[in-house]
mmCIF file of C-alpha atoms in Angstrom:
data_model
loop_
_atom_site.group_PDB
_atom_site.id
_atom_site.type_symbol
_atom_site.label_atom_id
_atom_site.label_comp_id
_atom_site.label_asym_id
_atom_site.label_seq_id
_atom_site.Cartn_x
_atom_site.Cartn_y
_atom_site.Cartn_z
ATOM 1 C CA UNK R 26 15.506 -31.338 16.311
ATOM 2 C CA UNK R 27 16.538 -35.167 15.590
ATOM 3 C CA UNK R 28 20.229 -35.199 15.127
ATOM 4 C CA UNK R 29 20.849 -37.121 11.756
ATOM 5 C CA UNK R 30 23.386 -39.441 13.634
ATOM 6 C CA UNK R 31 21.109 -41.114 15.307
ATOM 7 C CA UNK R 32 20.468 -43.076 11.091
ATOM 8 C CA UNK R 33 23.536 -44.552 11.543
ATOM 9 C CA UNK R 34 23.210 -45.933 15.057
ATOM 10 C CA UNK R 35 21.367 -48.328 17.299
ATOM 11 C CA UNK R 36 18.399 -45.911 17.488
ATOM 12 C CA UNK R 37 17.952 -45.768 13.308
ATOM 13 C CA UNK R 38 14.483 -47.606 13.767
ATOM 14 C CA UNK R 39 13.289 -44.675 15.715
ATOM 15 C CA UNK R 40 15.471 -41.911 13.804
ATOM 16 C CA UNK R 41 13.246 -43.559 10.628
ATOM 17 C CA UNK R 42 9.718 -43.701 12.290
ATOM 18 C CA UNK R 43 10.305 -40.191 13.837
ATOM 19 C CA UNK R 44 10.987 -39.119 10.169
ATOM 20 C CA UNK R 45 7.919 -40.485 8.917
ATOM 21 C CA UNK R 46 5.795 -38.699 11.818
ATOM 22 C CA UNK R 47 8.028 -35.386 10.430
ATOM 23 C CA UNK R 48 7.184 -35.861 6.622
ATOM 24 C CA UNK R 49 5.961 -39.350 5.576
ATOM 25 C CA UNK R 50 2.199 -40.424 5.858
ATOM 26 C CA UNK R 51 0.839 -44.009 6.996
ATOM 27 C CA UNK R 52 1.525 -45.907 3.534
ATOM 28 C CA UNK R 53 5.177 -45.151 4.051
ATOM 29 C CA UNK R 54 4.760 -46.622 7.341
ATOM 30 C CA UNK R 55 3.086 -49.913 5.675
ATOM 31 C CA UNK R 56 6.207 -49.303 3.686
ATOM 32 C CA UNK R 57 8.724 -50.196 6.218
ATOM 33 C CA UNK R 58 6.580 -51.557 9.055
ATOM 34 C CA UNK R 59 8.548 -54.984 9.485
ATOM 35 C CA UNK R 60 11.871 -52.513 9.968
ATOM 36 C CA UNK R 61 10.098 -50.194 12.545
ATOM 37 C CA UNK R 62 8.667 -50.135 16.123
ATOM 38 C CA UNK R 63 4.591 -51.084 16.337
ATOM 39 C CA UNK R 64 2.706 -48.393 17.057
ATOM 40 C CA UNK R 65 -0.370 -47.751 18.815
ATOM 41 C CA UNK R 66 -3.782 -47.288 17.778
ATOM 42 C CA UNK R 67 -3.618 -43.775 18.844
ATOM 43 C CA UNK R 68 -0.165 -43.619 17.143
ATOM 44 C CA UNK R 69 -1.307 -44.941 13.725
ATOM 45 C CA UNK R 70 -3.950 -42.231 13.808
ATOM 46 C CA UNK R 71 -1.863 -39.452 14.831
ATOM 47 C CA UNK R 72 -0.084 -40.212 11.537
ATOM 48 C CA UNK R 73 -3.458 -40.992 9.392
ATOM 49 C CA UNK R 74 -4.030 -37.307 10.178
ATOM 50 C CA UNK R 75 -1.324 -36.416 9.275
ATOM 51 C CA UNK R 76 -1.686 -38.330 5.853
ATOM 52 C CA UNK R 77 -5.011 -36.473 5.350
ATOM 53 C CA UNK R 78 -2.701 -33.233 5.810
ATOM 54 C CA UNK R 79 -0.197 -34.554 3.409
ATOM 55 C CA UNK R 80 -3.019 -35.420 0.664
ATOM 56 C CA UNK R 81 -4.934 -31.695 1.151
ATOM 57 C CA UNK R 82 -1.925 -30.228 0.265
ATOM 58 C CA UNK R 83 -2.485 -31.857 -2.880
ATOM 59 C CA UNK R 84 -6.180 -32.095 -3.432
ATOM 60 C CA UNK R 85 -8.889 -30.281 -1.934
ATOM 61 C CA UNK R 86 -11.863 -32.567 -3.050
ATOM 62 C CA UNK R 87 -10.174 -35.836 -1.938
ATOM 63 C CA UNK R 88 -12.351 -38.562 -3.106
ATOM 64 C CA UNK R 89 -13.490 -41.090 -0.349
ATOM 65 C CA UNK R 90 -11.728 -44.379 -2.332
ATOM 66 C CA UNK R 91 -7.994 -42.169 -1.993
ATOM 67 C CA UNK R 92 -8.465 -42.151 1.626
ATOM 68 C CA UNK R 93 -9.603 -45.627 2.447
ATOM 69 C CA UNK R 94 -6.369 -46.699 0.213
ATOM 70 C CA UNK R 95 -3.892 -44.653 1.743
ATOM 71 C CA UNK R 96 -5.254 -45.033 5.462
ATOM 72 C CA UNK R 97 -5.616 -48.736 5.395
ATOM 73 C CA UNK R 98 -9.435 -48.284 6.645
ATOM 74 C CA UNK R 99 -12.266 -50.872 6.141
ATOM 75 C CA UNK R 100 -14.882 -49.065 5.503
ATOM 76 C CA UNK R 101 -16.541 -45.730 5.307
ATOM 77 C CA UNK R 102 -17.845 -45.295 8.737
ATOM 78 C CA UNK R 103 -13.932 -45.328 10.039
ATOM 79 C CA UNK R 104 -12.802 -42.971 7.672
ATOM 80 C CA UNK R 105 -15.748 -40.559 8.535
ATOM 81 C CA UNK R 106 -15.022 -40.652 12.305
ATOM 82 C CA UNK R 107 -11.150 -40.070 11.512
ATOM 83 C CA UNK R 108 -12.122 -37.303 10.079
ATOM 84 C CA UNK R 109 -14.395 -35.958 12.357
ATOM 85 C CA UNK R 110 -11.525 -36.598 15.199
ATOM 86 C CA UNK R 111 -9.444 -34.533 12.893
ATOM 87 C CA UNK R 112 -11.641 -31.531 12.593
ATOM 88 C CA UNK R 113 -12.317 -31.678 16.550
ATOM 89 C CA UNK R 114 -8.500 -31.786 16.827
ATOM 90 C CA UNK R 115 -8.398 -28.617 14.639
ATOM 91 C CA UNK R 116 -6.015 -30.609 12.321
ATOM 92 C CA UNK R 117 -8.008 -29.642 9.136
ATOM 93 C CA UNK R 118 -11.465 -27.884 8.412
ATOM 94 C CA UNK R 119 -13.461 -28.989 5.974
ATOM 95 C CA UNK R 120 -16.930 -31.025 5.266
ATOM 96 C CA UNK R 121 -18.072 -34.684 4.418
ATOM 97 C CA UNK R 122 -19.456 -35.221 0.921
ATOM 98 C CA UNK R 123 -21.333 -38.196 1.568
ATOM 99 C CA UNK R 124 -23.565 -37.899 -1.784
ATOM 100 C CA UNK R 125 -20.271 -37.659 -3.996
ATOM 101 C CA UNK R 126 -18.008 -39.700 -1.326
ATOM 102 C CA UNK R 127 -15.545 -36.879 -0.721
ATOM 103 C CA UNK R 128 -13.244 -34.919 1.800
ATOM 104 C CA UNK R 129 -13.476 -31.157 1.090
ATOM 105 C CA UNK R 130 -10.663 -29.659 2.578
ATOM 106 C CA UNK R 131 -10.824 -25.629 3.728
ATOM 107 C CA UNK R 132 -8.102 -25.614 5.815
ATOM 108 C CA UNK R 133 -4.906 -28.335 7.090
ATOM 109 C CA UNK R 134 -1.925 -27.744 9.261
ATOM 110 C CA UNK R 135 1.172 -27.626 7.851
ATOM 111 C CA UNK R 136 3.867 -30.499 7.416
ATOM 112 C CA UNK R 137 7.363 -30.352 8.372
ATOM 113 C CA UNK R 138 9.661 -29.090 5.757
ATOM 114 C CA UNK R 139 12.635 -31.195 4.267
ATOM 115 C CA UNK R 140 15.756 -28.752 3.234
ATOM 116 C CA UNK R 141 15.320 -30.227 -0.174
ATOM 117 C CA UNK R 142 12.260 -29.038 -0.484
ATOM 118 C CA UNK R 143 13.527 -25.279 -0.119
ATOM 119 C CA UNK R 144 14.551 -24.130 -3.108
ATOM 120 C CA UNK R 145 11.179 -25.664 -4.324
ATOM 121 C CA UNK R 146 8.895 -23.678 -2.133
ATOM 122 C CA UNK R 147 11.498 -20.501 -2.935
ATOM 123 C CA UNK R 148 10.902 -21.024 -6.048
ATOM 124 C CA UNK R 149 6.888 -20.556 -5.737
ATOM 125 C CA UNK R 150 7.336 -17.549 -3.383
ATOM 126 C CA UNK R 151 9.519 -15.971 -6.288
ATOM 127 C CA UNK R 152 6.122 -17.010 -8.761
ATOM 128 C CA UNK R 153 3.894 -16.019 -6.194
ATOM 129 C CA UNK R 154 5.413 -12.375 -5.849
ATOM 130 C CA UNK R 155 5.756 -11.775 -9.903
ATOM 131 C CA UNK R 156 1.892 -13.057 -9.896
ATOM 132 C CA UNK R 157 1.389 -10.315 -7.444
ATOM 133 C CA UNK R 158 3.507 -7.940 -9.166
ATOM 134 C CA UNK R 159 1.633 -8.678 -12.433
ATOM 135 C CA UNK R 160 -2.045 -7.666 -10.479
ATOM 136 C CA UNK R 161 -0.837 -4.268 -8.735
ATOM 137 C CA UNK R 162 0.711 -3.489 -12.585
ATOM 138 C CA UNK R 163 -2.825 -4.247 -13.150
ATOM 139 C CA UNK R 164 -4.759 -2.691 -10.832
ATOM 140 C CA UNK R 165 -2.460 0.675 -10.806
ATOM 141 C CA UNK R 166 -3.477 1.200 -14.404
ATOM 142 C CA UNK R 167 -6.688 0.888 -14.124
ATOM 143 C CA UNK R 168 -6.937 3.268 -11.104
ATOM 144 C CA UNK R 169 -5.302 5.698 -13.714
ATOM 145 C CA UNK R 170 -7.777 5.141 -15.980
ATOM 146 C CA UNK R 171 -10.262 5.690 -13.777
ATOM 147 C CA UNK R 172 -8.862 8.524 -13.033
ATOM 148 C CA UNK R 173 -8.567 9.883 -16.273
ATOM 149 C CA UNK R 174 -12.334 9.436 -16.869
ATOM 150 C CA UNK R 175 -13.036 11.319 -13.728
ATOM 151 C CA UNK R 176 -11.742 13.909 -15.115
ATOM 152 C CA UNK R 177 -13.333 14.235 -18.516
ATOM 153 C CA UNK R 178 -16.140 13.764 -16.577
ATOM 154 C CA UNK R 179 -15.806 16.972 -14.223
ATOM 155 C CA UNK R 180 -14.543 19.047 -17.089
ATOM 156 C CA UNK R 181 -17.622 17.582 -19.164
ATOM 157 C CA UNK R 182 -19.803 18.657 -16.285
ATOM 158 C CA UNK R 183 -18.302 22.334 -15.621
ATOM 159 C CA UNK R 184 -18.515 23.098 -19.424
ATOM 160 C CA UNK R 185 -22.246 22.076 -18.969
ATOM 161 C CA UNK R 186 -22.725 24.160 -16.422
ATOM 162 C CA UNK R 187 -20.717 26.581 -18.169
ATOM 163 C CA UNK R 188 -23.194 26.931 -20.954
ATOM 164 C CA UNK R 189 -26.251 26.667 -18.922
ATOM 165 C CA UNK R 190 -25.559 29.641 -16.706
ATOM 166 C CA UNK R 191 -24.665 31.803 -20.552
ATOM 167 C CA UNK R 192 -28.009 30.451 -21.656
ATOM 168 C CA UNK R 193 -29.955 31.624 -18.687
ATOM 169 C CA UNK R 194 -28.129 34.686 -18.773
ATOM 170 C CA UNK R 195 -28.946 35.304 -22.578
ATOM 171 C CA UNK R 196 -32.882 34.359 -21.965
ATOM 172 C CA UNK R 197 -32.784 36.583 -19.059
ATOM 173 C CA UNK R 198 -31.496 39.710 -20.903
ATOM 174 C CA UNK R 199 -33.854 38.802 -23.956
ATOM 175 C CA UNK R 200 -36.945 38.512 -21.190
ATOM 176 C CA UNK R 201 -35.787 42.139 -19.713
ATOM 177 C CA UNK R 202 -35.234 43.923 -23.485
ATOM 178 C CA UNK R 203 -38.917 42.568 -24.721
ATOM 179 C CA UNK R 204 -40.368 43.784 -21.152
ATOM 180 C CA UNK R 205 -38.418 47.105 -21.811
ATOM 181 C CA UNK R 206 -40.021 47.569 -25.223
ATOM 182 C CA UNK R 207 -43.822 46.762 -24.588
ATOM 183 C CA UNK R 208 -43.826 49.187 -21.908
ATOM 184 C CA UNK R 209 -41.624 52.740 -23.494
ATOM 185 C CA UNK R 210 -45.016 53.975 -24.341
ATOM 186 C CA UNK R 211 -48.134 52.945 -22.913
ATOM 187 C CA UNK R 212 -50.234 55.698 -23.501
ATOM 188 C CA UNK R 213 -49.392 55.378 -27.242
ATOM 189 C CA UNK R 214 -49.975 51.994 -27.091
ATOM 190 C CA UNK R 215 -53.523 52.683 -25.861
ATOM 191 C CA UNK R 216 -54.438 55.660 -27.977
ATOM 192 C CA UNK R 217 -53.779 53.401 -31.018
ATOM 193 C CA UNK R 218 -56.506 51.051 -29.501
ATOM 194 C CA UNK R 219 -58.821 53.260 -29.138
ATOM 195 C CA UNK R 220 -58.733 55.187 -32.265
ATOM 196 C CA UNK R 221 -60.256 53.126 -35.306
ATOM 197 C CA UNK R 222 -57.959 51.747 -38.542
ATOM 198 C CA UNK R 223 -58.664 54.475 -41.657
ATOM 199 C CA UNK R 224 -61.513 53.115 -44.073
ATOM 200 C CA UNK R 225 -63.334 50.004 -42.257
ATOM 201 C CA UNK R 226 -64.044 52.121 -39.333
ATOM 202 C CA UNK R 227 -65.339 54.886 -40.525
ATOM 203 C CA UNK R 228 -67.568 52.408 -43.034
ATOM 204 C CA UNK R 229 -68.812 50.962 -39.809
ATOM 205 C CA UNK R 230 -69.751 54.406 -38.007
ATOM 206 C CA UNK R 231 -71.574 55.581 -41.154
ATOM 207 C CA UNK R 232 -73.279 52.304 -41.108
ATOM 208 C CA UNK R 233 -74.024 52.677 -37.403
ATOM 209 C CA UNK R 234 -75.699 56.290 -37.981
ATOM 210 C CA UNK R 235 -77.635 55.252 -40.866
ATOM 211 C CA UNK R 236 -79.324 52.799 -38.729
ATOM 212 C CA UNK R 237 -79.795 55.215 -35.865
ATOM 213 C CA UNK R 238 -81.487 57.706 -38.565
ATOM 214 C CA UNK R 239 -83.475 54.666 -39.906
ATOM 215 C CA UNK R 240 -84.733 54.338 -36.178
ATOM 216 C CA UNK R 241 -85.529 57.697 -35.599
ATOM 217 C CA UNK R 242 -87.665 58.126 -38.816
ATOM 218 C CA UNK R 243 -89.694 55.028 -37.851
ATOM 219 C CA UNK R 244 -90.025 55.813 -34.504
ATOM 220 C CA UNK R 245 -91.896 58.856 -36.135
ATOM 221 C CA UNK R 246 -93.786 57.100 -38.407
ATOM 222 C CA UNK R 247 -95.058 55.054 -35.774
ATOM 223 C CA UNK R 248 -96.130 57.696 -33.656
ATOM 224 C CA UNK R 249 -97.986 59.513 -36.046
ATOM 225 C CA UNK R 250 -100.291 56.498 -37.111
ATOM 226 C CA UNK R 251 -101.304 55.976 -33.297
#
């Protein structure tokens, strides 16, 4: 690291633009370029990338007119092949929006941190772990729930179960007792078919020898006139 001594001596110019490299982007530069040593072409974009880095950690759609601003670029052709130089140099990932003139930013490198900016980023840790906190709170009781359902649910399904197997059981001891019953006596069963009902059968056999008679007497008749 850069001692901090080196502000207050011959070497501040350089302390200062070595700063800016650390934390600052290329408008801070611009800033204080009359103060500081020139730098290169590939210097100044070294540091645009880094600017683009400094602005995704702010914006993830960054529109095309940010950029050309903040990069000092003429035109939209440089600012796409800074990008593209950036995404070869694995500095950020992302994609061109040429239709809607915007940087959309997956991924960036990280800055350098100032010790001012600690208690800040402790700060959203600390909100970051509560937020977390929060969710598993979240997620536990549902799990629980869940759990609880399960369980109605398998003591739903066992007392189903329960009362089909009682229900088969009763049909199949109600089957058994009517088989039981039709078959005690068989032979009485078929002596009461075969012997006629009192009154309309013996109607029908008196009826049935009448006619036979009736026959005979004919057949008689018959044979005596040939």
């Amino acid at each position: 690291p850069v001692s901090p001594q080196l502000a207050d001596s011959e070497f501040s110019p350089v302390f200062r633009l070595l700063t800016i490299f650390a934390y600052g982007t290329y408008a801070d530069y611009l800033a204080e370029a009359a103060n500081l040593p020139p730098l290169t072409e590939a210097q100044k974009n070294k540091l645009r990338h880094l600017s683009v880095v400094t602005l995704a950690a702010k914006i993830k759609c960054i529109p095309y007119s940010v950029l050309l601003e903040q990069l000092q670029l003429k035109n939209v052709r440089q600012l796409e092949d800074l990008v593209i130089e950036a995404v070869y140099a694995d500095v950020l990932r992302g994609s061109l929006d040429q239709r809607n003139q915007r940087l959309e930013v997956d991924y960036s490198i990280g800055r350098d941190i100032r010790r001012e900016e600690l208690s800040t980023i402790t700060r959203t840790l600390q909100e970051w772990c509560q937020g977390c906190e929060v969710v598993l709170s979240g997620i536990e009781e549902q799990v629980s729930r869940a759990n609880q359902h399960k369980e109605q649910q398998l003591a739903l399904k066992q007392q189903i179960e329960s009362e089909v197997a009682n229900l088969k059981k009763t049909i199949k001891v109600t089957t058994a007792a009517a088989a039981a019953a039709t078959s005690q006596d068989p032979e009485q069963h078929l002596t009461e078919l075969r012997e006629p009902a009192p009154g309309t059968n013996q109607r029908q056999a008196s009826k049935k020898t009448s006619k036979a008679k009736g026959l005979r007497g004919s057949a008689k008749i018959w044979s005596k006139s040939n």
